[in-house]
Amino acid sequence: LIRRLALPPGIDAWMAAFCAWNWLKLLYSLRGELWIGPRLLPIFFALRESLGFFFVVFMAVAASSHAYYDLQLRMEAAEVVAGKWYRPLFEAYTAVLQIGRLGIWGDFDLYEFEGLDPSLERDQWDNVTGILNPVDPPPSPDGVYIFAHLLFFVTGVGVTVLLMNLLIGILSTDFGFYEQKSSELFNRARAKMMKEIGSRPSTLVLQSAWARWLKLASMAKQKDITGASTCVPMLLKCAAQPLQLVLGKESFQLLVET
């Protein structure tokens, strides 16, 4: 936010990726919270178990995209980058975009899929308003639309209908399986988080300081050092002050006195 306010307006791809990654990191860090962790972990494990099926969907989309690219149906879309070295990449992206819209999201425009665009023409019987009406383009004269329609039906049935519905079923089954083990997964995740927190340098420094204070308290109790009997208990009382919120004022005072 400070960088956004300090720098002039513009596109900052790195900042966009950093902010999105931190939101996902925050979501993943909530897996150890009691109020939402047991509900998040089955989702994470179900997605992990479906990686193999995601790979199958990726290969199917890649096969259809390669076929669409070889048919050269959207050549006019690449004219905007004519003469550029990345024109083949732009054509490939156009093919992946069309197949992705059809296969994954079920969103398509058949004329656009064929590489055709409707035109606007004025109604010959309307000489007053001048309203333009869309007119469907005729089929391609070279017969490429036959292969385009064949690819459309194969991708629509094979990816959109079969694979997407099968993916929903697999995710539902995996989620139900891991939801029954949510308590076990939650305890395991919380133990792993405690281990990770315990291995951090800041935690090791705090543990070392706490061990030093306990050693000084033991020495003060044995009266091996002079003056430690007054300063060390004070340090221990300050360090244990957060326990008052958990134990209560009376129990904390009893713990300090003992």
PDB file of C-alpha atoms in Angstrom:
ATOM      1  CA  LEU A   1       0.000   0.000   0.000  1.00  0.00           C
ATOM      2  CA  ILE A   2       2.845   2.395   0.826  1.00  0.00           C
ATOM      3  CA  ARG A   3       4.557   1.570  -2.459  1.00  0.00           C
ATOM      4  CA  ARG A   4       1.304   2.117  -4.349  1.00  0.00           C
ATOM      5  CA  LEU A   5       0.877   5.547  -2.749  1.00  0.00           C
ATOM      6  CA  ALA A   6       4.504   6.556  -3.276  1.00  0.00           C
ATOM      7  CA  LEU A   7       4.938   5.487  -6.889  1.00  0.00           C
ATOM      8  CA  PRO A   8       3.094   6.937  -9.881  1.00  0.00           C
ATOM      9  CA  PRO A   9       0.094   4.951 -11.127  1.00  0.00           C
ATOM     10  CA  GLY A  10       0.855   2.086 -13.463  1.00  0.00           C
ATOM     11  CA  ILE A  11       0.900  -1.680 -13.838  1.00  0.00           C
ATOM     12  CA  ASP A  12       2.909  -3.481 -11.172  1.00  0.00           C
ATOM     13  CA  ALA A  13       2.816  -7.188 -11.982  1.00  0.00           C
ATOM     14  CA  TRP A  14       5.143  -8.174  -9.145  1.00  0.00           C
ATOM     15  CA  MET A  15       3.052  -6.360  -6.569  1.00  0.00           C
ATOM     16  CA  ALA A  16      -0.115  -7.978  -7.931  1.00  0.00           C
ATOM     17  CA  ALA A  17       1.442 -11.447  -7.684  1.00  0.00           C
ATOM     18  CA  PHE A  18       2.798 -10.711  -4.194  1.00  0.00           C
ATOM     19  CA  CYS A  19      -0.586  -9.543  -2.876  1.00  0.00           C
ATOM     20  CA  ALA A  20      -2.424 -12.528  -4.372  1.00  0.00           C
ATOM     21  CA  TRP A  21       0.169 -14.934  -2.937  1.00  0.00           C
ATOM     22  CA  ASN A  22      -0.166 -13.418   0.546  1.00  0.00           C
ATOM     23  CA  TRP A  23      -3.945 -13.862   0.503  1.00  0.00           C
ATOM     24  CA  LEU A  24      -3.484 -17.543  -0.360  1.00  0.00           C
ATOM     25  CA  LYS A  25      -0.781 -17.850   2.305  1.00  0.00           C
ATOM     26  CA  LEU A  26      -3.169 -16.360   4.855  1.00  0.00           C
ATOM     27  CA  LEU A  27      -5.823 -18.867   3.850  1.00  0.00           C
ATOM     28  CA  TYR A  28      -3.385 -21.772   4.247  1.00  0.00           C
ATOM     29  CA  SER A  29      -2.211 -20.514   7.650  1.00  0.00           C
ATOM     30  CA  LEU A  30      -5.768 -20.786   8.995  1.00  0.00           C
ATOM     31  CA  ARG A  31      -5.604 -24.590   8.788  1.00  0.00           C
ATOM     32  CA  GLY A  32      -4.449 -24.680  12.421  1.00  0.00           C
ATOM     33  CA  GLU A  33      -7.354 -22.631  13.761  1.00  0.00           C
ATOM     34  CA  LEU A  34     -10.027 -24.582  15.605  1.00  0.00           C
ATOM     35  CA  TRP A  35     -12.949 -22.583  14.212  1.00  0.00           C
ATOM     36  CA  ILE A  36     -12.152 -23.200  10.522  1.00  0.00           C
ATOM     37  CA  GLY A  37      -9.213 -25.604  10.273  1.00  0.00           C
ATOM     38  CA  PRO A  38     -11.276 -28.852  10.306  1.00  0.00           C
ATOM     39  CA  ARG A  39     -13.366 -27.438   7.445  1.00  0.00           C
ATOM     40  CA  LEU A  40     -10.444 -26.257   5.323  1.00  0.00           C
ATOM     41  CA  LEU A  41      -8.253 -29.348   5.500  1.00  0.00           C
ATOM     42  CA  PRO A  42     -10.701 -31.714   3.705  1.00  0.00           C
ATOM     43  CA  ILE A  43     -10.838 -29.212   0.837  1.00  0.00           C
ATOM     44  CA  PHE A  44      -7.039 -29.037   0.573  1.00  0.00           C
ATOM     45  CA  PHE A  45      -6.608 -32.809   0.677  1.00  0.00           C
ATOM     46  CA  ALA A  46      -9.409 -33.387  -1.843  1.00  0.00           C
ATOM     47  CA  LEU A  47      -7.734 -31.003  -4.291  1.00  0.00           C
ATOM     48  CA  ARG A  48      -4.384 -32.717  -3.742  1.00  0.00           C
ATOM     49  CA  GLU A  49      -5.850 -36.153  -4.414  1.00  0.00           C
ATOM     50  CA  SER A  50      -7.393 -34.877  -7.674  1.00  0.00           C
ATOM     51  CA  LEU A  51      -4.088 -33.730  -9.188  1.00  0.00           C
ATOM     52  CA  GLY A  52      -3.945 -36.836 -11.379  1.00  0.00           C
ATOM     53  CA  PHE A  53      -7.344 -36.077 -12.843  1.00  0.00           C
ATOM     54  CA  PHE A  54      -6.378 -32.431 -13.350  1.00  0.00           C
ATOM     55  CA  PHE A  55      -3.472 -33.721 -15.424  1.00  0.00           C
ATOM     56  CA  VAL A  56      -5.878 -35.761 -17.574  1.00  0.00           C
ATOM     57  CA  VAL A  57      -8.020 -32.659 -18.152  1.00  0.00           C
ATOM     58  CA  PHE A  58      -4.909 -30.654 -19.018  1.00  0.00           C
ATOM     59  CA  MET A  59      -3.800 -33.197 -21.610  1.00  0.00           C
ATOM     60  CA  ALA A  60      -7.279 -33.302 -23.170  1.00  0.00           C
ATOM     61  CA  VAL A  61      -7.397 -29.505 -23.430  1.00  0.00           C
ATOM     62  CA  ALA A  62      -3.858 -29.477 -24.848  1.00  0.00           C
ATOM     63  CA  ALA A  63      -4.833 -32.016 -27.521  1.00  0.00           C
ATOM     64  CA  SER A  64      -7.868 -30.007 -28.615  1.00  0.00           C
ATOM     65  CA  SER A  65      -5.888 -26.756 -28.517  1.00  0.00           C
ATOM     66  CA  HIS A  66      -3.189 -28.245 -30.748  1.00  0.00           C
ATOM     67  CA  ALA A  67      -5.823 -29.401 -33.227  1.00  0.00           C
ATOM     68  CA  TYR A  68      -7.443 -25.965 -33.210  1.00  0.00           C
ATOM     69  CA  TYR A  69      -4.045 -24.328 -33.753  1.00  0.00           C
ATOM     70  CA  ASP A  70      -3.324 -26.545 -36.767  1.00  0.00           C
ATOM     71  CA  LEU A  71      -6.681 -25.656 -38.344  1.00  0.00           C
ATOM     72  CA  GLN A  72      -5.653 -21.959 -38.327  1.00  0.00           C
ATOM     73  CA  LEU A  73      -9.193 -20.759 -37.660  1.00  0.00           C
ATOM     74  CA  ARG A  74      -8.357 -17.427 -36.028  1.00  0.00           C
ATOM     75  CA  MET A  75      -5.669 -16.131 -38.329  1.00  0.00           C
ATOM     76  CA  GLU A  76      -7.068 -12.601 -38.412  1.00  0.00           C
ATOM     77  CA  ALA A  77      -6.645 -12.337 -34.638  1.00  0.00           C
ATOM     78  CA  ALA A  78      -2.879 -12.692 -35.089  1.00  0.00           C
ATOM     79  CA  GLU A  79      -2.705  -9.851 -37.605  1.00  0.00           C
ATOM     80  CA  VAL A  80      -2.433  -7.368 -34.726  1.00  0.00           C
ATOM     81  CA  VAL A  81       1.055  -8.727 -34.021  1.00  0.00           C
ATOM     82  CA  ALA A  82       2.084  -9.292 -37.644  1.00  0.00           C
ATOM     83  CA  GLY A  83       5.840  -9.278 -38.045  1.00  0.00           C
ATOM     84  CA  LYS A  84       6.525  -9.817 -34.355  1.00  0.00           C
ATOM     85  CA  TRP A  85       8.625 -12.703 -33.109  1.00  0.00           C
ATOM     86  CA  TYR A  86       5.914 -13.794 -30.663  1.00  0.00           C
ATOM     87  CA  ARG A  87       3.192 -14.178 -33.295  1.00  0.00           C
ATOM     88  CA  PRO A  88       3.214 -18.021 -33.073  1.00  0.00           C
ATOM     89  CA  LEU A  89       2.819 -17.726 -29.304  1.00  0.00           C
ATOM     90  CA  PHE A  90      -0.115 -15.370 -29.780  1.00  0.00           C
ATOM     91  CA  GLU A  91      -1.753 -17.815 -32.201  1.00  0.00           C
ATOM     92  CA  ALA A  92      -1.238 -20.626 -29.693  1.00  0.00           C
ATOM     93  CA  TYR A  93      -2.752 -18.499 -26.946  1.00  0.00           C
ATOM     94  CA  THR A  94      -5.769 -17.804 -29.147  1.00  0.00           C
ATOM     95  CA  ALA A  95      -6.260 -21.536 -29.662  1.00  0.00           C
ATOM     96  CA  VAL A  96      -5.918 -22.309 -25.935  1.00  0.00           C
ATOM     97  CA  LEU A  97      -8.351 -19.494 -25.119  1.00  0.00           C
ATOM     98  CA  GLN A  98     -11.041 -20.833 -27.448  1.00  0.00           C
ATOM     99  CA  ILE A  99     -10.687 -24.440 -26.259  1.00  0.00           C
ATOM    100  CA  GLY A 100     -10.456 -23.378 -22.605  1.00  0.00           C
ATOM    101  CA  ARG A 101     -13.640 -21.354 -22.857  1.00  0.00           C
ATOM    102  CA  LEU A 102     -15.437 -24.281 -24.447  1.00  0.00           C
ATOM    103  CA  GLY A 103     -13.992 -27.205 -22.504  1.00  0.00           C
ATOM    104  CA  ILE A 104     -13.572 -25.833 -18.979  1.00  0.00           C
ATOM    105  CA  TRP A 105     -16.032 -22.971 -18.621  1.00  0.00           C
ATOM    106  CA  GLY A 106     -18.614 -24.033 -21.204  1.00  0.00           C
ATOM    107  CA  ASP A 107     -18.593 -20.548 -22.734  1.00  0.00           C
ATOM    108  CA  PHE A 108     -18.382 -20.338 -26.515  1.00  0.00           C
ATOM    109  CA  ASP A 109     -19.458 -18.488 -29.624  1.00  0.00           C
ATOM    110  CA  LEU A 110     -19.695 -20.918 -32.507  1.00  0.00           C
ATOM    111  CA  TYR A 111     -19.020 -18.273 -35.151  1.00  0.00           C
ATOM    112  CA  GLU A 112     -16.016 -17.018 -33.243  1.00  0.00           C
ATOM    113  CA  PHE A 113     -14.884 -20.616 -32.799  1.00  0.00           C
ATOM    114  CA  GLU A 114     -15.020 -21.037 -36.596  1.00  0.00           C
ATOM    115  CA  GLY A 115     -13.004 -17.877 -37.110  1.00  0.00           C
ATOM    116  CA  LEU A 116     -15.970 -15.928 -38.513  1.00  0.00           C
ATOM    117  CA  ASP A 117     -17.471 -12.657 -37.333  1.00  0.00           C
ATOM    118  CA  PRO A 118     -21.062 -11.489 -37.842  1.00  0.00           C
ATOM    119  CA  SER A 119     -21.555  -8.279 -39.808  1.00  0.00           C
ATOM    120  CA  LEU A 120     -23.952  -5.379 -39.297  1.00  0.00           C
ATOM    121  CA  GLU A 121     -26.144  -4.374 -42.200  1.00  0.00           C
ATOM    122  CA  ARG A 122     -28.962  -1.901 -42.554  1.00  0.00           C
ATOM    123  CA  ASP A 123     -32.438  -3.280 -43.157  1.00  0.00           C
ATOM    124  CA  GLN A 124     -33.373  -2.691 -46.795  1.00  0.00           C
ATOM    125  CA  TRP A 125     -36.981  -1.989 -45.818  1.00  0.00           C
ATOM    126  CA  ASP A 126     -36.056   0.500 -43.099  1.00  0.00           C
ATOM    127  CA  ASN A 127     -35.227   3.898 -44.553  1.00  0.00           C
ATOM    128  CA  VAL A 128     -36.106   5.937 -41.454  1.00  0.00           C
ATOM    129  CA  THR A 129     -34.396   4.712 -38.304  1.00  0.00           C
ATOM    130  CA  GLY A 130     -31.217   3.372 -39.885  1.00  0.00           C
ATOM    131  CA  ILE A 131     -30.890   0.583 -37.343  1.00  0.00           C
ATOM    132  CA  LEU A 132     -28.172  -1.962 -38.111  1.00  0.00           C
ATOM    133  CA  ASN A 133     -29.055  -5.634 -37.711  1.00  0.00           C
ATOM    134  CA  PRO A 134     -26.533  -8.437 -37.163  1.00  0.00           C
ATOM    135  CA  VAL A 135     -26.206 -10.840 -40.079  1.00  0.00           C
ATOM    136  CA  ASP A 136     -24.725 -14.313 -39.634  1.00  0.00           C
ATOM    137  CA  PRO A 137     -21.716 -14.943 -41.850  1.00  0.00           C
ATOM    138  CA  PRO A 138     -21.845 -17.690 -44.502  1.00  0.00           C
ATOM    139  CA  PRO A 139     -19.819 -20.892 -43.994  1.00  0.00           C
ATOM    140  CA  SER A 140     -16.195 -20.807 -44.994  1.00  0.00           C
ATOM    141  CA  PRO A 141     -15.809 -21.626 -48.701  1.00  0.00           C
ATOM    142  CA  ASP A 142     -12.848 -23.954 -48.189  1.00  0.00           C
ATOM    143  CA  GLY A 143     -14.879 -26.304 -45.965  1.00  0.00           C
ATOM    144  CA  VAL A 144     -12.760 -25.807 -42.860  1.00  0.00           C
ATOM    145  CA  TYR A 145     -15.953 -25.255 -40.858  1.00  0.00           C
ATOM    146  CA  ILE A 146     -16.633 -29.004 -41.116  1.00  0.00           C
ATOM    147  CA  PHE A 147     -13.471 -29.799 -39.159  1.00  0.00           C
ATOM    148  CA  ALA A 148     -14.194 -26.882 -36.806  1.00  0.00           C
ATOM    149  CA  HIS A 149     -17.644 -28.262 -35.996  1.00  0.00           C
ATOM    150  CA  LEU A 150     -16.209 -31.755 -35.551  1.00  0.00           C
ATOM    151  CA  LEU A 151     -13.612 -30.416 -33.111  1.00  0.00           C
ATOM    152  CA  PHE A 152     -16.337 -28.422 -31.363  1.00  0.00           C
ATOM    153  CA  PHE A 153     -18.513 -31.475 -30.732  1.00  0.00           C
ATOM    154  CA  VAL A 154     -15.616 -33.701 -29.687  1.00  0.00           C
ATOM    155  CA  THR A 155     -14.321 -31.108 -27.204  1.00  0.00           C
ATOM    156  CA  GLY A 156     -17.798 -30.239 -25.944  1.00  0.00           C
ATOM    157  CA  VAL A 157     -18.792 -33.845 -25.269  1.00  0.00           C
ATOM    158  CA  GLY A 158     -15.397 -35.196 -24.219  1.00  0.00           C
ATOM    159  CA  VAL A 159     -14.167 -32.338 -21.995  1.00  0.00           C
ATOM    160  CA  THR A 160     -17.128 -30.142 -21.064  1.00  0.00           C
ATOM    161  CA  VAL A 161     -19.664 -32.899 -20.429  1.00  0.00           C
ATOM    162  CA  LEU A 162     -17.693 -36.012 -19.479  1.00  0.00           C
ATOM    163  CA  LEU A 163     -14.476 -34.841 -17.843  1.00  0.00           C
ATOM    164  CA  MET A 164     -15.918 -31.817 -16.024  1.00  0.00           C
ATOM    165  CA  ASN A 165     -18.788 -33.802 -14.524  1.00  0.00           C
ATOM    166  CA  LEU A 166     -16.442 -36.646 -13.638  1.00  0.00           C
ATOM    167  CA  LEU A 167     -14.167 -34.109 -11.948  1.00  0.00           C
ATOM    168  CA  ILE A 168     -17.073 -32.851  -9.831  1.00  0.00           C
ATOM    169  CA  GLY A 169     -17.861 -36.415  -8.785  1.00  0.00           C
ATOM    170  CA  ILE A 170     -14.249 -37.175  -7.871  1.00  0.00           C
ATOM    171  CA  LEU A 171     -13.921 -33.992  -5.821  1.00  0.00           C
ATOM    172  CA  SER A 172     -17.169 -34.755  -3.995  1.00  0.00           C
ATOM    173  CA  THR A 173     -16.033 -38.312  -3.172  1.00  0.00           C
ATOM    174  CA  ASP A 174     -12.591 -37.218  -1.964  1.00  0.00           C
ATOM    175  CA  PHE A 175     -14.051 -34.389   0.087  1.00  0.00           C
ATOM    176  CA  GLY A 176     -16.502 -36.747   1.806  1.00  0.00           C
ATOM    177  CA  PHE A 177     -13.688 -39.208   2.537  1.00  0.00           C
ATOM    178  CA  TYR A 178     -11.406 -36.612   4.126  1.00  0.00           C
ATOM    179  CA  GLU A 179     -14.258 -34.871   5.934  1.00  0.00           C
ATOM    180  CA  GLN A 180     -14.677 -38.010   8.027  1.00  0.00           C
ATOM    181  CA  LYS A 181     -11.010 -37.686   9.026  1.00  0.00           C
ATOM    182  CA  SER A 182     -11.129 -33.933   9.666  1.00  0.00           C
ATOM    183  CA  SER A 183     -10.245 -34.276  13.384  1.00  0.00           C
ATOM    184  CA  GLU A 184      -7.223 -36.449  12.623  1.00  0.00           C
ATOM    185  CA  LEU A 185      -6.070 -34.126   9.853  1.00  0.00           C
ATOM    186  CA  PHE A 186      -6.541 -31.092  12.082  1.00  0.00           C
ATOM    187  CA  ASN A 187      -4.483 -32.517  14.960  1.00  0.00           C
ATOM    188  CA  ARG A 188      -1.753 -33.559  12.542  1.00  0.00           C
ATOM    189  CA  ALA A 189      -1.707 -30.119  10.892  1.00  0.00           C
ATOM    190  CA  ARG A 190      -1.584 -28.308  14.234  1.00  0.00           C
ATOM    191  CA  ALA A 191       1.302 -30.502  15.436  1.00  0.00           C
ATOM    192  CA  LYS A 192       3.181 -29.804  12.201  1.00  0.00           C
ATOM    193  CA  MET A 193       2.619 -26.060  12.595  1.00  0.00           C
ATOM    194  CA  MET A 194       3.905 -26.184  16.186  1.00  0.00           C
ATOM    195  CA  LYS A 195       7.010 -27.995  14.984  1.00  0.00           C
ATOM    196  CA  GLU A 196       7.580 -25.396  12.253  1.00  0.00           C
ATOM    197  CA  ILE A 197       7.113 -22.534  14.712  1.00  0.00           C
ATOM    198  CA  GLY A 198       9.472 -24.213  17.162  1.00  0.00           C
ATOM    199  CA  SER A 199      12.222 -24.428  14.555  1.00  0.00           C
ATOM    200  CA  ARG A 200      12.134 -20.709  13.705  1.00  0.00           C
ATOM    201  CA  PRO A 201      15.177 -18.624  14.761  1.00  0.00           C
ATOM    202  CA  SER A 202      13.010 -16.198  16.745  1.00  0.00           C
ATOM    203  CA  THR A 203      11.483 -19.087  18.721  1.00  0.00           C
ATOM    204  CA  LEU A 204      14.915 -20.535  19.432  1.00  0.00           C
ATOM    205  CA  VAL A 205      16.088 -17.149  20.748  1.00  0.00           C
ATOM    206  CA  LEU A 206      13.051 -16.881  23.035  1.00  0.00           C
ATOM    207  CA  GLN A 207      13.578 -20.431  24.283  1.00  0.00           C
ATOM    208  CA  SER A 208      17.215 -19.657  25.028  1.00  0.00           C
ATOM    209  CA  ALA A 209      16.256 -16.496  26.929  1.00  0.00           C
ATOM    210  CA  TRP A 210      13.586 -18.360  28.887  1.00  0.00           C
ATOM    211  CA  ALA A 211      16.059 -21.101  29.804  1.00  0.00           C
ATOM    212  CA  ARG A 212      18.502 -18.408  30.941  1.00  0.00           C
ATOM    213  CA  TRP A 213      15.860 -16.829  33.149  1.00  0.00           C
ATOM    214  CA  LEU A 214      14.974 -20.182  34.694  1.00  0.00           C
ATOM    215  CA  LYS A 215      18.630 -20.794  35.423  1.00  0.00           C
ATOM    216  CA  LEU A 216      18.936 -17.399  37.096  1.00  0.00           C
ATOM    217  CA  ALA A 217      15.808 -18.129  39.136  1.00  0.00           C
ATOM    218  CA  SER A 218      17.308 -21.397  40.316  1.00  0.00           C
ATOM    219  CA  MET A 219      20.522 -19.654  41.239  1.00  0.00           C
ATOM    220  CA  ALA A 220      18.601 -16.963  43.072  1.00  0.00           C
ATOM    221  CA  LYS A 221      16.707 -19.577  45.047  1.00  0.00           C
ATOM    222  CA  GLN A 222      19.965 -21.180  46.125  1.00  0.00           C
ATOM    223  CA  LYS A 223      21.356 -17.729  46.938  1.00  0.00           C
ATOM    224  CA  ASP A 224      24.427 -18.284  44.791  1.00  0.00           C
ATOM    225  CA  ILE A 225      24.349 -14.759  43.454  1.00  0.00           C
ATOM    226  CA  THR A 226      23.718 -11.529  45.301  1.00  0.00           C
ATOM    227  CA  GLY A 227      20.774  -9.363  44.407  1.00  0.00           C
ATOM    228  CA  ALA A 228      19.273 -11.885  41.997  1.00  0.00           C
ATOM    229  CA  SER A 229      16.535 -12.756  44.470  1.00  0.00           C
ATOM    230  CA  THR A 230      14.807  -9.456  43.733  1.00  0.00           C
ATOM    231  CA  CYS A 231      15.424  -8.803  40.035  1.00  0.00           C
ATOM    232  CA  VAL A 232      14.928 -12.335  38.683  1.00  0.00           C
ATOM    233  CA  PRO A 233      11.416 -12.877  40.096  1.00  0.00           C
ATOM    234  CA  MET A 234      10.490  -9.472  38.700  1.00  0.00           C
ATOM    235  CA  LEU A 235      11.699 -10.507  35.244  1.00  0.00           C
ATOM    236  CA  LEU A 236       9.809 -13.798  35.511  1.00  0.00           C
ATOM    237  CA  LYS A 237       6.649 -11.990  36.559  1.00  0.00           C
ATOM    238  CA  CYS A 238       6.880  -9.647  33.556  1.00  0.00           C
ATOM    239  CA  ALA A 239       7.560 -12.545  31.186  1.00  0.00           C
ATOM    240  CA  ALA A 240       4.587 -14.535  32.491  1.00  0.00           C
ATOM    241  CA  GLN A 241       2.215 -11.567  32.404  1.00  0.00           C
ATOM    242  CA  PRO A 242       0.248 -12.929  29.358  1.00  0.00           C
ATOM    243  CA  LEU A 243      -0.754 -15.936  31.484  1.00  0.00           C
ATOM    244  CA  GLN A 244      -2.970 -13.636  33.556  1.00  0.00           C
ATOM    245  CA  LEU A 245      -5.442 -13.485  30.659  1.00  0.00           C
ATOM    246  CA  VAL A 246      -5.700 -17.281  30.657  1.00  0.00           C
ATOM    247  CA  LEU A 247      -5.503 -18.150  34.361  1.00  0.00           C
ATOM    248  CA  GLY A 248      -7.322 -15.173  35.799  1.00  0.00           C
ATOM    249  CA  LYS A 249      -6.084 -12.567  38.250  1.00  0.00           C
ATOM    250  CA  GLU A 250      -6.358 -14.678  41.425  1.00  0.00           C
ATOM    251  CA  SER A 251      -4.778 -17.816  39.990  1.00  0.00           C
ATOM    252  CA  PHE A 252      -1.997 -15.764  38.378  1.00  0.00           C
ATOM    253  CA  GLN A 253      -1.219 -13.996  41.665  1.00  0.00           C
ATOM    254  CA  LEU A 254      -1.070 -17.363  43.434  1.00  0.00           C
ATOM    255  CA  LEU A 255       1.294 -18.707  40.761  1.00  0.00           C
ATOM    256  CA  VAL A 256       3.597 -15.672  41.084  1.00  0.00           C
ATOM    257  CA  GLU A 257       3.708 -15.868  44.871  1.00  0.00           C
ATOM    258  CA  THR A 258       4.605 -19.555  44.803  1.00  0.00           C
TER     259      THR A 258
END
